[in-house]
XYZ file of C-alpha atoms in Angstrom:
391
model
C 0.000 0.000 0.000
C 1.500 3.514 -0.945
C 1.048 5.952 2.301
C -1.219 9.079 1.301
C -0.600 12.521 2.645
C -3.566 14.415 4.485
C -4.195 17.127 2.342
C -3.564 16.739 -1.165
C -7.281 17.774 -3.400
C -7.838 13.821 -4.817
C -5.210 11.884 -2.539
C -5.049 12.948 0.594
C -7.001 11.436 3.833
C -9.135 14.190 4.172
C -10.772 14.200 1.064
C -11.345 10.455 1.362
C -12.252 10.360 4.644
C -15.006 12.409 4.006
C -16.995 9.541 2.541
C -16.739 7.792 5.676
C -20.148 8.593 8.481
C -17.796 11.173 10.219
C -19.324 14.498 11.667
C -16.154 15.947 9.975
C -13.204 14.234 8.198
C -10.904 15.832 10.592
C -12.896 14.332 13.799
C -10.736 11.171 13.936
C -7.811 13.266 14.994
C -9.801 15.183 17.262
C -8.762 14.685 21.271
C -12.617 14.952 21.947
C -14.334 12.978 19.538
C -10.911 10.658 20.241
C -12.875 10.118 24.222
C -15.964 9.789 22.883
C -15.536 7.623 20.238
C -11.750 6.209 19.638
C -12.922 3.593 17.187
C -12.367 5.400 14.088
C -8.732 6.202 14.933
C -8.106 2.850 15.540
C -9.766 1.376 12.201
C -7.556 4.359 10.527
C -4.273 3.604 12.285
C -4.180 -0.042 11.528
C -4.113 1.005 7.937
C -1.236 3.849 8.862
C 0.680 1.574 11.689
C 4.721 1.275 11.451
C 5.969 -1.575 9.125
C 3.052 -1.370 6.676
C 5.270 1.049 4.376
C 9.021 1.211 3.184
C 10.820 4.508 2.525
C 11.243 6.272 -0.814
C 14.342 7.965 -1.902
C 13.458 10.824 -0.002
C 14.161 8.927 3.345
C 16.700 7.936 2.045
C 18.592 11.337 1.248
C 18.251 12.291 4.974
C 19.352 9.212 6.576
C 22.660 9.703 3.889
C 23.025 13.388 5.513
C 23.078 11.435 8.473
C 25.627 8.990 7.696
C 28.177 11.555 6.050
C 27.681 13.818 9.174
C 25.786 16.832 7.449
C 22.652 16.565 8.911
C 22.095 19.131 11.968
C 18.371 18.099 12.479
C 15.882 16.992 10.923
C 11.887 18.410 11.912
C 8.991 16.581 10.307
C 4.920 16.327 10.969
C 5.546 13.207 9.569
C 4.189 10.721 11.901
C 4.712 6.911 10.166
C 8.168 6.959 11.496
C 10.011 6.461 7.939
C 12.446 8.991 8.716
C 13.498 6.194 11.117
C 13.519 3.553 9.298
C 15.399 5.144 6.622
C 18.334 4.917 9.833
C 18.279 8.671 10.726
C 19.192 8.489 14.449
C 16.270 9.401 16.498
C 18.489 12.400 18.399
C 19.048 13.929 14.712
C 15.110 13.950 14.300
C 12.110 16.333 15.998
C 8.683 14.694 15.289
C 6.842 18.054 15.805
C 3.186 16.459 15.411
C 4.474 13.594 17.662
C 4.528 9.454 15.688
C 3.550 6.277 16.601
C 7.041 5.455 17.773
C 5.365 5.878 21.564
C 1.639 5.585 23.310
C 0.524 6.503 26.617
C -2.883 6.887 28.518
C -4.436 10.072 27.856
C -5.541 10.708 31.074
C -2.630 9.741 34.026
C -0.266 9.627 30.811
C 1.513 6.077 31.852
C 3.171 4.735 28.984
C 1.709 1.780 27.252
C 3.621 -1.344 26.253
C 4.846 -1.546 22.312
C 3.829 -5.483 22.090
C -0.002 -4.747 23.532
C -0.503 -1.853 21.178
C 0.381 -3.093 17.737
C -1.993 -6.342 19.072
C -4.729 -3.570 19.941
C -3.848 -1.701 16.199
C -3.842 -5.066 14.457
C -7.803 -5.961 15.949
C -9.144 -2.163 15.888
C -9.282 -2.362 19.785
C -9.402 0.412 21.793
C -6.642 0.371 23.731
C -6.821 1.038 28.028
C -4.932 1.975 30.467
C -3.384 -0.893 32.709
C -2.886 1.505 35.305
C -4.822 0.429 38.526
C -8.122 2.614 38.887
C -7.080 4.750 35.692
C -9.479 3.077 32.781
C -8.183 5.466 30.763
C -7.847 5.477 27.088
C -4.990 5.088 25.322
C -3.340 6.590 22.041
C -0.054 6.853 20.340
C 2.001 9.982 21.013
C 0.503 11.562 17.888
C -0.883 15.501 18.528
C -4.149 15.412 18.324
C -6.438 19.099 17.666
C -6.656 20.014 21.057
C -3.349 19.221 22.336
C 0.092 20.503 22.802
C 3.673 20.207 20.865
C 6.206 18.399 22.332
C 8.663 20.432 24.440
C 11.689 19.174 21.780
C 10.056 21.057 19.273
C 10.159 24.841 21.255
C 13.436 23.285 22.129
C 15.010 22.852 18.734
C 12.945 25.555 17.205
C 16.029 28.489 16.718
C 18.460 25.465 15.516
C 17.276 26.913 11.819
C 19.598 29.880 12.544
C 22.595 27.932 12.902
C 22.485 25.599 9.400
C 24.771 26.450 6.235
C 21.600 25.199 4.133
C 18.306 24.585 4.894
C 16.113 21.947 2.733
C 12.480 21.674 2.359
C 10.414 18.644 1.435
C 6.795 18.524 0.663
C 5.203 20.435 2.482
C 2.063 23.109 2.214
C 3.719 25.315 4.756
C 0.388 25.971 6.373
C 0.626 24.977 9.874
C 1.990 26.801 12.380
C 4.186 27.226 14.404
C 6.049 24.565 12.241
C 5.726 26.722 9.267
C 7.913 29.584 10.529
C 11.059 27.497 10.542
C 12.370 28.150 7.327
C 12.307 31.802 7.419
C 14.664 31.582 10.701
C 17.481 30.722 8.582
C 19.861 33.249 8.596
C 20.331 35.945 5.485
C 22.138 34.372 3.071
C 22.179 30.792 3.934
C 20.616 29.323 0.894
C 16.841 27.763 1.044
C 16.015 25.034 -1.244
C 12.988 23.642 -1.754
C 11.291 20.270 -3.545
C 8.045 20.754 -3.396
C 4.759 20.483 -6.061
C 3.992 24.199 -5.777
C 5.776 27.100 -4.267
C 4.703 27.822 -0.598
C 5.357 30.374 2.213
C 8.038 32.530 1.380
C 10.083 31.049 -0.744
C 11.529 32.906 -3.329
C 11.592 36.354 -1.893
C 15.487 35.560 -0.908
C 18.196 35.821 -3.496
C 19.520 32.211 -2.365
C 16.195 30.678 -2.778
C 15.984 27.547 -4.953
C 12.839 26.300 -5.559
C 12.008 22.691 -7.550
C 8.576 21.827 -8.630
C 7.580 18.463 -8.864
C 8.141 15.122 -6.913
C 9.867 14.992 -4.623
C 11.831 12.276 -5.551
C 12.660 13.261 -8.512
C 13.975 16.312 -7.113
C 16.370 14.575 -4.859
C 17.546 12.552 -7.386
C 18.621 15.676 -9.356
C 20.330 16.875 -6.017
C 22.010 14.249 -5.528
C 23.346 14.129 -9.413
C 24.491 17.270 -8.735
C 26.216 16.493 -5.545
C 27.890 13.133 -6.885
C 26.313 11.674 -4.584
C 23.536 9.254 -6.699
C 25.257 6.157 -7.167
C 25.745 5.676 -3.384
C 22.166 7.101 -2.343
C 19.924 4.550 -4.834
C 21.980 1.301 -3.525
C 21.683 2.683 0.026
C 17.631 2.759 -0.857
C 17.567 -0.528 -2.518
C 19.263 -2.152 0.097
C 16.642 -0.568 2.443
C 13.799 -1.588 0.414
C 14.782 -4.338 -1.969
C 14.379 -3.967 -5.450
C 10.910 -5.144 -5.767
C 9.759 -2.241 -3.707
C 12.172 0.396 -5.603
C 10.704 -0.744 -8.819
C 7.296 -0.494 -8.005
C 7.967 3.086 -6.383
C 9.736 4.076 -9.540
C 6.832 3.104 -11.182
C 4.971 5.790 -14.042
C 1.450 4.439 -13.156
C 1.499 4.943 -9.144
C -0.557 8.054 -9.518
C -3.371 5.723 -10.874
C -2.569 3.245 -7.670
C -2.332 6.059 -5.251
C -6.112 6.359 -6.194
C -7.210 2.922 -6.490
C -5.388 2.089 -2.995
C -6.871 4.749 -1.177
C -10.158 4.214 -2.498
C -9.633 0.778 -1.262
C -8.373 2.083 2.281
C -11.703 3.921 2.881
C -14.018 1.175 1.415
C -12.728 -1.445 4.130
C -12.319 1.473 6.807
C -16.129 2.041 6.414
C -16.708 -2.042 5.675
C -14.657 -2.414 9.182
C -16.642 0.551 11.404
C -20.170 -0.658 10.285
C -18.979 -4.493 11.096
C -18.121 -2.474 14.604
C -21.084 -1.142 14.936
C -22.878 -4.533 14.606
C -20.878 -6.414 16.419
C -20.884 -4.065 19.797
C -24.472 -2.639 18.769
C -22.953 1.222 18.981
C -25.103 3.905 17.673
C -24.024 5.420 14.283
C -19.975 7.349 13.707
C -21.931 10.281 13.242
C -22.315 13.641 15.737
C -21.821 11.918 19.245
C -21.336 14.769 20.852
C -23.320 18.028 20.619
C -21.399 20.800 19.209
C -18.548 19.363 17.890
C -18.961 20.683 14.444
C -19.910 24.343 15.405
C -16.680 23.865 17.476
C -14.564 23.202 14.320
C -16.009 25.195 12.334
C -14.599 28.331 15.281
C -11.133 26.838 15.876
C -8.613 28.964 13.898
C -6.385 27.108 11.526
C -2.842 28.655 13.020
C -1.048 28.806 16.337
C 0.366 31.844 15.677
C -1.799 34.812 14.818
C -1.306 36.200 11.220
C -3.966 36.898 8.433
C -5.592 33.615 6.485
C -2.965 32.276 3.740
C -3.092 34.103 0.368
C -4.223 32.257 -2.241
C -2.931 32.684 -6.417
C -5.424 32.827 -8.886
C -5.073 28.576 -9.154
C -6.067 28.382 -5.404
C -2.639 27.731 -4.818
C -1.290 28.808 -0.954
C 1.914 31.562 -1.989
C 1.879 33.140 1.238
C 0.756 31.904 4.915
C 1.203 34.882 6.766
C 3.430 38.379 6.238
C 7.284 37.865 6.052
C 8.383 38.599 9.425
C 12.143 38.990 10.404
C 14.058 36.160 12.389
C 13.940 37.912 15.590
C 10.099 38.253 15.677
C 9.558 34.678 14.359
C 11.511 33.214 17.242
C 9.865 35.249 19.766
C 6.454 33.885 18.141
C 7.598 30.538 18.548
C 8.442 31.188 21.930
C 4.881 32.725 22.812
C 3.404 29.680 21.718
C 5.161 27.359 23.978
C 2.785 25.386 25.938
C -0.551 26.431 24.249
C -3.074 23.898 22.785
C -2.396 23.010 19.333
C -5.130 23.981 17.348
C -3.771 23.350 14.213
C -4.180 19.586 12.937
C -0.982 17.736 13.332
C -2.349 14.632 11.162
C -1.667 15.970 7.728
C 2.145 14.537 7.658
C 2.339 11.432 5.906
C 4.434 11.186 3.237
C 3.124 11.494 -0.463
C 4.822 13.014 -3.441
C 3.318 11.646 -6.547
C 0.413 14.436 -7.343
C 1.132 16.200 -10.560
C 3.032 19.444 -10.284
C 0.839 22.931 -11.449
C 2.440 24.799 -14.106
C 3.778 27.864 -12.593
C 5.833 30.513 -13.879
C 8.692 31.605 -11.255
C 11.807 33.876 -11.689
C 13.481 31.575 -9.289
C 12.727 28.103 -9.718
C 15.594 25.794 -11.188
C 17.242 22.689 -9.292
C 20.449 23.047 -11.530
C 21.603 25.796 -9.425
C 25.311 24.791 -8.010
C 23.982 26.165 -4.661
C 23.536 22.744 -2.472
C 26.820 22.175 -3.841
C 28.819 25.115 -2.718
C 27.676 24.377 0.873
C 27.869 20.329 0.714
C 30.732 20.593 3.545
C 28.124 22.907 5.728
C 25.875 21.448 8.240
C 22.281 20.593 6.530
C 18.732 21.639 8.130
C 15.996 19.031 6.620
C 12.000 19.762 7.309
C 9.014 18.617 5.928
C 5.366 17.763 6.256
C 2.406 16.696 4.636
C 3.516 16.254 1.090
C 7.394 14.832 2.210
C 9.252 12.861 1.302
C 7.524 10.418 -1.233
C 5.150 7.907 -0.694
C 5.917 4.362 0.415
C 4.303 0.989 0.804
């Protein structure tokens, strides 16, 4: 199975999801409707759990920064845990939306066992707390709407300033306070991006590089230009075997992306009504009152700013004014500790969507820019469009 993003138009979850008898497509991820009703995020993550997927090339180009010491961190909203599996070390990585590396009881927050959750992912269970007189429920260290960052985000959030080159990998650039990273890089420490449409503020720098398209295909044009190719696809294949890299390098995933998904809702909603059945629940529908004039007031951003700016396409260019370093930081720093509003879900990896023809004065991946600084300390990030997709 390839692994969707969130919020791709035809592929992503949330357009798919929205067939399912949801009050909202985003109410699976929701910490309330999570108490209520945790069913639906269970059905969901057994199709989304660790070891289900393999890593594209994309991994693969951060766990080689790794391995050749360039890497200063790596921040993703990825949660599927690919990065890892790729071999980036874990202290080289900031899960800002959280992953399912780790689950604990929402309620006294006592860590679950790994062997009793995958058992509780693999039947759709509910998972509870063990904890004597707790009951509670229990769910992966994932942010949910309604919750808070990790403290290693705010705690990594200014390492930005201190990277020779900062890359960016699929990613809509939309939620915040993630989305301010790549404008604390310092002036004149080139930006690049790989990405299917130009987001945030990317290309208002002189040392911006911006590549449209896959994602993979982007890094593979990096990493001709770095020398660096040879060594980076038999590091992949001998991650993923070369069944798997064929069938990624395939010109007809598009088509499966689509069929797969379809099929990933179909036997999500075959495997909640069977639920419902079986346990005689009332419907997935509105369970409790007010939840959907309650989304429908939560503000898309942790950090104030005006609503993204869209082209003439309905393409996001801008989230927010371009604010200096200095003020970005000390936004990030507001923020620390306040509920996370802004959905942390929308971070699995998906790259294959067709790029929109845009005309940019900046926009070429030939630049010899990552190559001038491939002795410099790298700064990778990415989100719900990174790195590729993976099965």
């Amino acid at each position: 199975m390839i692994v969707p993003d969130f919020r791709s138009p035809k592929t992503g979850l949330y357009n798919n999801l929205a067939r399912l008898n949801l009050p909202h497509p985003e109410a699976v991820f929701e910490i309330d409707f999570f108490r209520d009703n945790p069913r639906p995020f269970y059905v969901l993550a057994k199709e989304l759990y660790p070891g289900n997927f393999h890593p594209t090339i994309s991994h693969a180009f951060v766990a080689l920064l790794a391995r050749r010491k360039l890497l200063r961190m790596l921040f993703t909203q990825n949660i599927d845990c690919l990065e890892r599996t790729a071999g980036v070390p874990g202290d080289l990585i900031v899960e800002a939306h959280g992953s399912f590396a780790t689950q604990r009881c929402i309620d006294c927050k006592q860590p679950f066992p790994d062997a009793e959750m995958r058992k509780c992912v693999e039947s759709a269970s509910p998972a509870v707390c063990t904890n004597k007189g707790c009951g509670g429920l229990v769910k992966p260290d994932i942010v949910f709407f309604g919750e808070q960052l990790p403290s290693t985000f705010f705690d990594n959030a200014t390492v930005p300033q201190e990277a020779d080159l900062v890359i960016v990998v699929g990613t809509s650039l939309l939620v915040h306070p993630f989305a301010s990273l790549p404008r604390l890089a310092r002036e004149g420490v080139p930006r690049l991006l790989f990405n299917m449409e130009r987001v945030g503020d990317f290309g208002t720098r002189a040392d911006d590089v911006i590549c449209l398209g896959a994602c993979d295909d982007g890094i593979r044009k990096l990493a001709d230009e770095l020398g660096w190719r040879d060594e980076l696809e038999s590091m992949w294949v001998g991650l993923v075997g070369e069944q798997e890299a064929a069938r990624q390098r395939s010109k007809e995933r598009q088509e499966q992306v689509e069929d797969e998904l379809d099929e990933l809702v179909q036997g999500m909603q075959q495997k909640l009504e069977l639920s419902e059945d079986h346990d005689g629940h009332e419907s997935n529908t509105i369970t409790n009152a007010g939840l959907q004039e309650k989304k429908e007031s939560e503000t898309s951003t942790t950090i104030p700013g005006p609503p993204p700016t869209q082209s003439t396409d309905g393409a996001p260019v801008a989230v927010e004014e371009v604010l200096p370093a200095r003020q970005v930081k000390g936004d990030i720093e507001a923020h620390k500790g306040d509920e996370n509003t802004a959905h942390a879900m929308p971070n699995i990896s998906q790259a294959d969507s067709r790029a929109k023809e845009e005309k940019l004065d900046k926009a070429n991946v030939t630049t010899s820019t990552p190559v001038r600084n491939a002795g410099g300390k790298y700064l990778v990030g990415g989100d719900d469009q990174a790195p590729g997709s993976s099965s």
